[in-house]
PDB file of C-alpha atoms in Angstrom:
ATOM      1  CA  UNK A 191       3.960  17.739 -13.782  1.00  0.00           C
ATOM      2  CA  UNK A 192       5.235  14.181 -13.865  1.00  0.00           C
ATOM      3  CA  UNK A 193       2.929  11.172 -13.808  1.00  0.00           C
ATOM      4  CA  UNK A 194       3.345   7.405 -13.673  1.00  0.00           C
ATOM      5  CA  UNK A 195       0.920   4.939 -15.226  1.00  0.00           C
ATOM      6  CA  UNK A 196       1.282   1.936 -12.940  1.00  0.00           C
ATOM      7  CA  UNK A 197      -0.796  -0.408 -15.099  1.00  0.00           C
ATOM      8  CA  UNK A 198      -1.037  -0.307 -18.896  1.00  0.00           C
ATOM      9  CA  UNK A 199      -1.169  -3.124 -21.459  1.00  0.00           C
ATOM     10  CA  UNK A 200       0.832  -1.290 -24.127  1.00  0.00           C
ATOM     11  CA  UNK A 201       1.376  -4.524 -26.059  1.00  0.00           C
ATOM     12  CA  UNK A 202      -2.357  -5.127 -26.566  1.00  0.00           C
ATOM     13  CA  UNK A 203      -3.335  -5.554 -30.204  1.00  0.00           C
ATOM     14  CA  UNK A 204      -5.838  -2.699 -29.898  1.00  0.00           C
ATOM     15  CA  UNK A 205      -2.882  -0.365 -29.386  1.00  0.00           C
ATOM     16  CA  UNK A 206      -0.641  -1.773 -32.127  1.00  0.00           C
ATOM     17  CA  UNK A 207      -1.773   0.455 -35.018  1.00  0.00           C
ATOM     18  CA  UNK A 208      -0.177   3.608 -33.576  1.00  0.00           C
ATOM     19  CA  UNK A 209       1.974   2.151 -30.806  1.00  0.00           C
ATOM     20  CA  UNK A 210       4.936   4.539 -31.034  1.00  0.00           C
ATOM     21  CA  UNK A 211       2.743   7.604 -31.432  1.00  0.00           C
ATOM     22  CA  UNK A 212       0.617   6.499 -28.471  1.00  0.00           C
ATOM     23  CA  UNK A 213       3.636   6.099 -26.191  1.00  0.00           C
ATOM     24  CA  UNK A 214       5.005   9.448 -27.344  1.00  0.00           C
ATOM     25  CA  UNK A 215       1.642  11.098 -26.599  1.00  0.00           C
ATOM     26  CA  UNK A 216       1.850   9.758 -23.063  1.00  0.00           C
ATOM     27  CA  UNK A 217       5.393  11.052 -22.598  1.00  0.00           C
ATOM     28  CA  UNK A 218       4.371  14.433 -23.997  1.00  0.00           C
ATOM     29  CA  UNK A 219       1.496  14.516 -21.461  1.00  0.00           C
ATOM     30  CA  UNK A 220       3.980  14.054 -18.617  1.00  0.00           C
ATOM     31  CA  UNK A 221       3.438  10.316 -18.192  1.00  0.00           C
ATOM     32  CA  UNK A 222       7.137   9.530 -18.137  1.00  0.00           C
ATOM     33  CA  UNK A 223       6.913   5.967 -16.818  1.00  0.00           C
ATOM     34  CA  UNK A 224       4.518   3.212 -17.821  1.00  0.00           C
ATOM     35  CA  UNK A 225       4.477  -0.198 -16.117  1.00  0.00           C
ATOM     36  CA  UNK A 226       3.260  -3.146 -18.165  1.00  0.00           C
ATOM     37  CA  UNK A 227       1.653  -6.163 -16.439  1.00  0.00           C
ATOM     38  CA  UNK A 228       1.940  -9.495 -18.210  1.00  0.00           C
ATOM     39  CA  UNK A 229      -1.002 -11.816 -18.935  1.00  0.00           C
ATOM     40  CA  UNK A 230       0.510 -15.159 -19.963  1.00  0.00           C
ATOM     41  CA  UNK A 231       3.235 -16.640 -22.176  1.00  0.00           C
ATOM     42  CA  UNK A 232       1.618 -15.200 -25.319  1.00  0.00           C
ATOM     43  CA  UNK A 233       2.100 -11.582 -24.208  1.00  0.00           C
ATOM     44  CA  UNK A 234       5.737 -11.732 -23.074  1.00  0.00           C
ATOM     45  CA  UNK A 235       7.453 -11.073 -26.397  1.00  0.00           C
ATOM     46  CA  UNK A 236       5.331  -8.055 -27.280  1.00  0.00           C
ATOM     47  CA  UNK A 237       5.823  -6.582 -23.829  1.00  0.00           C
ATOM     48  CA  UNK A 238       9.599  -7.060 -23.865  1.00  0.00           C
ATOM     49  CA  UNK A 239       9.830  -5.614 -27.375  1.00  0.00           C
ATOM     50  CA  UNK A 240       8.217  -2.378 -26.200  1.00  0.00           C
ATOM     51  CA  UNK A 241      10.408  -2.270 -23.104  1.00  0.00           C
ATOM     52  CA  UNK A 242      13.489  -2.605 -25.311  1.00  0.00           C
ATOM     53  CA  UNK A 243      12.328   0.132 -27.686  1.00  0.00           C
ATOM     54  CA  UNK A 244      11.383   2.527 -24.863  1.00  0.00           C
ATOM     55  CA  UNK A 245      13.799   1.640 -22.033  1.00  0.00           C
ATOM     56  CA  UNK A 246      13.412   4.965 -20.198  1.00  0.00           C
ATOM     57  CA  UNK A 247       9.617   4.936 -20.314  1.00  0.00           C
ATOM     58  CA  UNK A 248       8.192   1.409 -20.445  1.00  0.00           C
ATOM     59  CA  UNK A 249       8.876  -1.203 -17.782  1.00  0.00           C
ATOM     60  CA  UNK A 250       7.837  -4.870 -17.923  1.00  0.00           C
ATOM     61  CA  UNK A 251       6.375  -7.024 -15.156  1.00  0.00           C
ATOM     62  CA  UNK A 252       5.977 -10.788 -15.106  1.00  0.00           C
ATOM     63  CA  UNK A 253       3.043 -12.883 -13.967  1.00  0.00           C
ATOM     64  CA  UNK A 254       0.098 -15.083 -14.885  1.00  0.00           C
ATOM     65  CA  UNK A 255      -3.223 -13.212 -14.973  1.00  0.00           C
ATOM     66  CA  UNK A 256      -6.006 -15.079 -13.122  1.00  0.00           C
ATOM     67  CA  UNK A 257      -8.342 -15.219 -16.120  1.00  0.00           C
ATOM     68  CA  UNK A 258      -5.554 -16.970 -18.043  1.00  0.00           C
ATOM     69  CA  UNK A 259      -5.385 -19.778 -15.457  1.00  0.00           C
ATOM     70  CA  UNK A 260      -6.612 -22.815 -17.411  1.00  0.00           C
ATOM     71  CA  UNK A 261      -5.747 -26.504 -17.705  1.00  0.00           C
ATOM     72  CA  UNK A 262      -2.160 -25.603 -18.628  1.00  0.00           C
ATOM     73  CA  UNK A 263      -1.657 -23.262 -15.673  1.00  0.00           C
ATOM     74  CA  UNK A 264       1.278 -25.230 -14.253  1.00  0.00           C
ATOM     75  CA  UNK A 265       3.139 -24.902 -17.550  1.00  0.00           C
ATOM     76  CA  UNK A 266       2.343 -21.181 -17.609  1.00  0.00           C
ATOM     77  CA  UNK A 267       3.592 -20.772 -14.037  1.00  0.00           C
ATOM     78  CA  UNK A 268       6.805 -22.572 -14.970  1.00  0.00           C
ATOM     79  CA  UNK A 269       7.285 -20.019 -17.740  1.00  0.00           C
ATOM     80  CA  UNK A 270       6.747 -17.153 -15.296  1.00  0.00           C
ATOM     81  CA  UNK A 271       9.288 -18.623 -12.889  1.00  0.00           C
ATOM     82  CA  UNK A 272      11.805 -19.121 -15.685  1.00  0.00           C
ATOM     83  CA  UNK A 273      11.478 -15.525 -16.882  1.00  0.00           C
ATOM     84  CA  UNK A 274      11.813 -14.127 -13.368  1.00  0.00           C
ATOM     85  CA  UNK A 275      15.093 -15.966 -13.072  1.00  0.00           C
ATOM     86  CA  UNK A 276      16.671 -14.653 -16.263  1.00  0.00           C
ATOM     87  CA  UNK A 277      15.350 -11.147 -16.991  1.00  0.00           C
ATOM     88  CA  UNK A 278      14.901  -7.859 -15.171  1.00  0.00           C
ATOM     89  CA  UNK A 279      11.283  -7.166 -14.234  1.00  0.00           C
ATOM     90  CA  UNK A 280       9.803  -4.449 -12.051  1.00  0.00           C
ATOM     91  CA  UNK A 281       6.929  -6.345 -10.486  1.00  0.00           C
ATOM     92  CA  UNK A 282       5.111  -9.676 -10.325  1.00  0.00           C
ATOM     93  CA  UNK A 283       1.823  -9.175 -12.073  1.00  0.00           C
ATOM     94  CA  UNK A 284      -0.779  -9.152 -13.000  1.00  0.00           C
ATOM     95  CA  UNK A 285      -1.738 -11.813 -10.499  1.00  0.00           C
ATOM     96  CA  UNK A 286      -4.737 -12.422  -8.267  1.00  0.00           C
ATOM     97  CA  UNK A 287      -8.276 -13.781  -8.384  1.00  0.00           C
ATOM     98  CA  UNK A 288     -11.177 -13.230 -10.773  1.00  0.00           C
ATOM     99  CA  UNK A 289     -14.552 -14.615  -9.741  1.00  0.00           C
ATOM    100  CA  UNK A 290     -16.521 -12.579 -12.285  1.00  0.00           C
ATOM    101  CA  UNK A 291     -16.208 -14.557 -15.498  1.00  0.00           C
ATOM    102  CA  UNK A 292     -15.821 -18.177 -14.447  1.00  0.00           C
ATOM    103  CA  UNK A 293     -15.267 -20.147 -11.235  1.00  0.00           C
ATOM    104  CA  UNK A 294     -14.141 -23.331 -12.984  1.00  0.00           C
ATOM    105  CA  UNK A 295     -10.501 -22.741 -12.050  1.00  0.00           C
ATOM    106  CA  UNK A 296     -11.013 -20.990  -8.718  1.00  0.00           C
ATOM    107  CA  UNK A 297      -8.836 -23.460  -6.795  1.00  0.00           C
ATOM    108  CA  UNK A 298      -6.079 -23.198  -9.397  1.00  0.00           C
ATOM    109  CA  UNK A 299      -6.305 -19.392  -9.355  1.00  0.00           C
ATOM    110  CA  UNK A 300      -5.775 -19.379  -5.593  1.00  0.00           C
ATOM    111  CA  UNK A 301      -2.811 -21.745  -5.928  1.00  0.00           C
ATOM    112  CA  UNK A 302      -1.249 -19.603  -8.679  1.00  0.00           C
ATOM    113  CA  UNK A 303      -1.825 -16.410  -6.692  1.00  0.00           C
ATOM    114  CA  UNK A 304      -0.150 -17.715  -3.546  1.00  0.00           C
ATOM    115  CA  UNK A 305       2.811 -19.105  -5.468  1.00  0.00           C
ATOM    116  CA  UNK A 306       3.389 -15.867  -7.366  1.00  0.00           C
ATOM    117  CA  UNK A 307       3.212 -13.850  -4.140  1.00  0.00           C
ATOM    118  CA  UNK A 308       6.045 -16.044  -2.879  1.00  0.00           C
ATOM    119  CA  UNK A 309       8.031 -15.241  -6.024  1.00  0.00           C
ATOM    120  CA  UNK A 310       7.486 -11.548  -5.413  1.00  0.00           C
ATOM    121  CA  UNK A 311       9.002 -11.966  -1.960  1.00  0.00           C
ATOM    122  CA  UNK A 312      11.816 -14.124  -3.315  1.00  0.00           C
ATOM    123  CA  UNK A 313      12.795 -11.561  -5.942  1.00  0.00           C
ATOM    124  CA  UNK A 314      12.029  -8.508  -3.774  1.00  0.00           C
ATOM    125  CA  UNK A 315       9.465  -7.269  -6.272  1.00  0.00           C
ATOM    126  CA  UNK A 316       6.058  -5.632  -5.717  1.00  0.00           C
ATOM    127  CA  UNK A 317       2.969  -7.626  -6.657  1.00  0.00           C
ATOM    128  CA  UNK A 318       0.201  -6.217  -8.835  1.00  0.00           C
ATOM    129  CA  UNK A 319      -3.156  -7.670  -7.821  1.00  0.00           C
ATOM    130  CA  UNK A 320      -6.235  -8.254  -9.977  1.00  0.00           C
ATOM    131  CA  UNK A 321      -9.209  -8.747  -7.645  1.00  0.00           C
ATOM    132  CA  UNK A 322     -12.460  -8.782  -9.584  1.00  0.00           C
ATOM    133  CA  UNK A 323     -15.373  -9.879  -7.371  1.00  0.00           C
ATOM    134  CA  UNK A 324     -12.726 -11.341  -5.058  1.00  0.00           C
ATOM    135  CA  UNK A 325     -11.151  -8.479  -3.151  1.00  0.00           C
ATOM    136  CA  UNK A 326     -11.704  -9.829   0.367  1.00  0.00           C
ATOM    137  CA  UNK A 327     -10.188 -13.189  -0.561  1.00  0.00           C
ATOM    138  CA  UNK A 328      -7.208 -11.364  -2.073  1.00  0.00           C
ATOM    139  CA  UNK A 329      -6.817  -9.204   1.034  1.00  0.00           C
ATOM    140  CA  UNK A 330      -6.988 -12.259   3.310  1.00  0.00           C
ATOM    141  CA  UNK A 331      -4.350 -14.127   1.285  1.00  0.00           C
ATOM    142  CA  UNK A 332      -2.008 -11.131   1.234  1.00  0.00           C
ATOM    143  CA  UNK A 333      -2.512 -10.657   4.973  1.00  0.00           C
ATOM    144  CA  UNK A 334      -1.300 -14.205   5.631  1.00  0.00           C
ATOM    145  CA  UNK A 335       1.708 -13.692   3.351  1.00  0.00           C
ATOM    146  CA  UNK A 336       2.647 -10.255   4.691  1.00  0.00           C
ATOM    147  CA  UNK A 337       5.929 -10.600   6.559  1.00  0.00           C
ATOM    148  CA  UNK A 338       6.804  -6.928   6.523  1.00  0.00           C
ATOM    149  CA  UNK A 339       8.518  -7.136   3.150  1.00  0.00           C
ATOM    150  CA  UNK A 340       5.558  -7.662   0.815  1.00  0.00           C
ATOM    151  CA  UNK A 341       4.314  -4.615  -1.088  1.00  0.00           C
ATOM    152  CA  UNK A 342       2.286  -3.817  -4.157  1.00  0.00           C
ATOM    153  CA  UNK A 343      -0.888  -2.464  -5.703  1.00  0.00           C
ATOM    154  CA  UNK A 344      -4.508  -3.560  -5.702  1.00  0.00           C
ATOM    155  CA  UNK A 345      -5.069  -2.761  -9.361  1.00  0.00           C
ATOM    156  CA  UNK A 346      -8.368  -1.216 -10.514  1.00  0.00           C
ATOM    157  CA  UNK A 347      -9.594  -0.665  -6.976  1.00  0.00           C
ATOM    158  CA  UNK A 348     -13.361  -0.207  -6.907  1.00  0.00           C
ATOM    159  CA  UNK A 349     -14.509  -1.283  -3.485  1.00  0.00           C
ATOM    160  CA  UNK A 350     -15.552   0.497  -0.284  1.00  0.00           C
ATOM    161  CA  UNK A 351     -13.739   2.386   2.445  1.00  0.00           C
ATOM    162  CA  UNK A 352     -13.767  -0.826   4.505  1.00  0.00           C
ATOM    163  CA  UNK A 353     -11.599  -2.673   1.979  1.00  0.00           C
ATOM    164  CA  UNK A 354      -9.502   0.428   1.347  1.00  0.00           C
ATOM    165  CA  UNK A 355      -8.548   0.651   5.017  1.00  0.00           C
ATOM    166  CA  UNK A 356      -7.594  -3.031   5.082  1.00  0.00           C
ATOM    167  CA  UNK A 357      -5.339  -2.474   2.075  1.00  0.00           C
ATOM    168  CA  UNK A 358      -3.714   0.527   3.741  1.00  0.00           C
ATOM    169  CA  UNK A 359      -3.116  -1.526   6.894  1.00  0.00           C
ATOM    170  CA  UNK A 360      -1.277  -4.065   4.738  1.00  0.00           C
ATOM    171  CA  UNK A 361       1.017  -1.319   3.464  1.00  0.00           C
ATOM    172  CA  UNK A 362      -0.365  -1.684  -0.054  1.00  0.00           C
ATOM    173  CA  UNK A 363      -1.576   0.889  -2.565  1.00  0.00           C
ATOM    174  CA  UNK A 364      -4.767   1.227  -4.592  1.00  0.00           C
ATOM    175  CA  UNK A 365      -4.629   1.727  -8.339  1.00  0.00           C
ATOM    176  CA  UNK A 366      -7.185   4.330  -9.416  1.00  0.00           C
ATOM    177  CA  UNK A 367      -8.071   4.648 -13.091  1.00  0.00           C
ATOM    178  CA  UNK A 368     -10.773   5.860 -15.428  1.00  0.00           C
ATOM    179  CA  UNK A 369     -13.598   4.396 -13.334  1.00  0.00           C
ATOM    180  CA  UNK A 370     -13.185   7.307 -10.895  1.00  0.00           C
ATOM    181  CA  UNK A 371     -14.589   9.591 -13.629  1.00  0.00           C
ATOM    182  CA  UNK A 372     -17.742   7.511 -14.184  1.00  0.00           C
ATOM    183  CA  UNK A 373     -20.987   9.083 -13.015  1.00  0.00           C
ATOM    184  CA  UNK A 374     -22.062   6.232 -10.714  1.00  0.00           C
ATOM    185  CA  UNK A 375     -18.628   5.484  -9.288  1.00  0.00           C
ATOM    186  CA  UNK A 376     -18.198   5.492  -5.505  1.00  0.00           C
ATOM    187  CA  UNK A 377     -14.465   6.120  -5.823  1.00  0.00           C
ATOM    188  CA  UNK A 378     -14.588   9.911  -5.373  1.00  0.00           C
ATOM    189  CA  UNK A 379     -16.200   9.437  -1.949  1.00  0.00           C
ATOM    190  CA  UNK A 380     -13.727   6.697  -1.002  1.00  0.00           C
ATOM    191  CA  UNK A 381     -10.740   8.854  -1.955  1.00  0.00           C
ATOM    192  CA  UNK A 382     -12.136  11.802  -0.035  1.00  0.00           C
ATOM    193  CA  UNK A 383     -12.336   9.549   3.027  1.00  0.00           C
ATOM    194  CA  UNK A 384      -8.908   7.892   2.809  1.00  0.00           C
ATOM    195  CA  UNK A 385      -6.850  10.607   1.107  1.00  0.00           C
ATOM    196  CA  UNK A 386      -4.032  10.114  -1.394  1.00  0.00           C
ATOM    197  CA  UNK A 387      -1.353   8.568   0.803  1.00  0.00           C
ATOM    198  CA  UNK A 388      -1.972   5.063  -0.598  1.00  0.00           C
ATOM    199  CA  UNK A 389      -3.209   5.926  -4.090  1.00  0.00           C
ATOM    200  CA  UNK A 390      -1.432   5.460  -7.413  1.00  0.00           C
ATOM    201  CA  UNK A 391      -2.726   6.220 -10.901  1.00  0.00           C
ATOM    202  CA  UNK A 392      -3.297   3.744 -13.723  1.00  0.00           C
ATOM    203  CA  UNK A 393      -5.156   3.428 -17.008  1.00  0.00           C
ATOM    204  CA  UNK A 394      -5.444  -0.346 -17.630  1.00  0.00           C
ATOM    205  CA  UNK A 395      -5.175   0.681 -21.288  1.00  0.00           C
ATOM    206  CA  UNK A 396      -6.705  -0.165 -23.669  1.00  0.00           C
ATOM    207  CA  UNK A 397      -9.607  -0.723 -21.239  1.00  0.00           C
ATOM    208  CA  UNK A 398     -11.678   1.549 -18.956  1.00  0.00           C
ATOM    209  CA  UNK A 399     -11.029   4.878 -20.626  1.00  0.00           C
ATOM    210  CA  UNK A 400     -11.985   7.913 -18.515  1.00  0.00           C
ATOM    211  CA  UNK A 401     -14.701  10.403 -19.376  1.00  0.00           C
ATOM    212  CA  UNK A 402     -14.917  11.935 -22.012  1.00  0.00           C
ATOM    213  CA  UNK A 403     -13.442   8.882 -23.783  1.00  0.00           C
ATOM    214  CA  UNK A 404     -15.504   6.271 -21.938  1.00  0.00           C
ATOM    215  CA  UNK A 405     -16.319   3.343 -24.217  1.00  0.00           C
ATOM    216  CA  UNK A 406     -13.399   4.117 -26.509  1.00  0.00           C
ATOM    217  CA  UNK A 407      -9.827   2.853 -26.529  1.00  0.00           C
ATOM    218  CA  UNK A 408      -7.884   3.927 -23.470  1.00  0.00           C
ATOM    219  CA  UNK A 409      -4.233   5.019 -23.496  1.00  0.00           C
ATOM    220  CA  UNK A 410      -1.628   6.179 -21.005  1.00  0.00           C
ATOM    221  CA  UNK A 411      -1.855   9.790 -22.186  1.00  0.00           C
ATOM    222  CA  UNK A 412      -5.203   9.993 -20.345  1.00  0.00           C
ATOM    223  CA  UNK A 413      -3.604   9.761 -16.891  1.00  0.00           C
ATOM    224  CA  UNK A 414      -3.826  13.573 -16.418  1.00  0.00           C
ATOM    225  CA  UNK A 415      -7.615  13.365 -16.951  1.00  0.00           C
ATOM    226  CA  UNK A 416      -7.841  10.904 -14.070  1.00  0.00           C
ATOM    227  CA  UNK A 417      -5.634  13.137 -11.923  1.00  0.00           C
ATOM    228  CA  UNK A 418      -7.730  16.190 -12.726  1.00  0.00           C
ATOM    229  CA  UNK A 419     -10.949  14.443 -11.725  1.00  0.00           C
ATOM    230  CA  UNK A 420      -9.417  13.410  -8.404  1.00  0.00           C
ATOM    231  CA  UNK A 421      -8.130  16.939  -7.868  1.00  0.00           C
ATOM    232  CA  UNK A 422     -11.578  18.401  -8.522  1.00  0.00           C
ATOM    233  CA  UNK A 423     -13.232  15.847  -6.247  1.00  0.00           C
ATOM    234  CA  UNK A 424     -10.845  16.620  -3.390  1.00  0.00           C
ATOM    235  CA  UNK A 425     -10.678  20.360  -4.061  1.00  0.00           C
ATOM    236  CA  UNK A 426      -6.909  19.920  -4.299  1.00  0.00           C
ATOM    237  CA  UNK A 427      -4.499  21.360  -6.910  1.00  0.00           C
ATOM    238  CA  UNK A 428      -3.740  18.866  -9.649  1.00  0.00           C
ATOM    239  CA  UNK A 429      -0.048  19.499  -9.015  1.00  0.00           C
ATOM    240  CA  UNK A 430      -0.488  17.962  -5.566  1.00  0.00           C
ATOM    241  CA  UNK A 431      -2.301  14.909  -6.946  1.00  0.00           C
ATOM    242  CA  UNK A 432       0.468  14.415  -9.521  1.00  0.00           C
ATOM    243  CA  UNK A 433       3.239  14.808  -6.951  1.00  0.00           C
ATOM    244  CA  UNK A 434       1.736  12.487  -4.321  1.00  0.00           C
ATOM    245  CA  UNK A 435       0.665   9.699  -6.684  1.00  0.00           C
ATOM    246  CA  UNK A 436       3.990   9.803  -8.530  1.00  0.00           C
ATOM    247  CA  UNK A 437       5.905   9.598  -5.267  1.00  0.00           C
ATOM    248  CA  UNK A 438       3.729   6.673  -4.169  1.00  0.00           C
ATOM    249  CA  UNK A 439       4.404   4.825  -7.423  1.00  0.00           C
ATOM    250  CA  UNK A 440       8.115   5.412  -7.076  1.00  0.00           C
ATOM    251  CA  UNK A 441       7.986   3.897  -3.587  1.00  0.00           C
ATOM    252  CA  UNK A 442       6.218   0.806  -4.927  1.00  0.00           C
ATOM    253  CA  UNK A 443       8.726   0.273  -7.738  1.00  0.00           C
ATOM    254  CA  UNK A 444      11.846   1.414  -5.849  1.00  0.00           C
ATOM    255  CA  UNK A 445      12.566   4.208  -8.309  1.00  0.00           C
TER     256      UNK A 445
END
């Protein structure tokens, strides 16, 4: 079985101690492709270093994460634009809105999100959306920008069937990770309702590790655990979950 981790921060310092071994564990588990979202200018070099060392497995994306939108956000956006013009990337992300931690820069987050969506269209790249406590605003913004060519993933989807159906109508996909294995998660019911046609798998490593590793460091090798939980929930063979979600991810990233 072949899997794709559509969202993993392989460059995170929590993963540095055994970086090569961790990536090899993922490959050995069938996770042959791992897509790395950027956060800001400080994470670019580490991300590109990994992509260079593992060119067949690790693929970089470029964007400014909403929680990194601060007073210097215009400078950070200029850096994103510059990189998109001179290097190969596989998506614009991680971009979006985060209303959970702080609303101080809400207006600037919205501005940065809209601008980076435009860059995704300009470069014909999918967008990877962070939408914490802000999913309807993100959906509404994408809806206005959707011209038939915009595509991407609502990363770490954790909302209801109502939002899921809106995302499907936009032609977008939902990234499902370790949260689906949590006891109080509503995701199993949502997936049962909407099916797998617009679902891709992700870890968000080193965060949100699935059961039985919840609370510990996450890594891309745990993708099969997420797939198995979905398979059990849907009473579907894990081979089918792997095949459908991998095909979906390949459609997003044009592979």
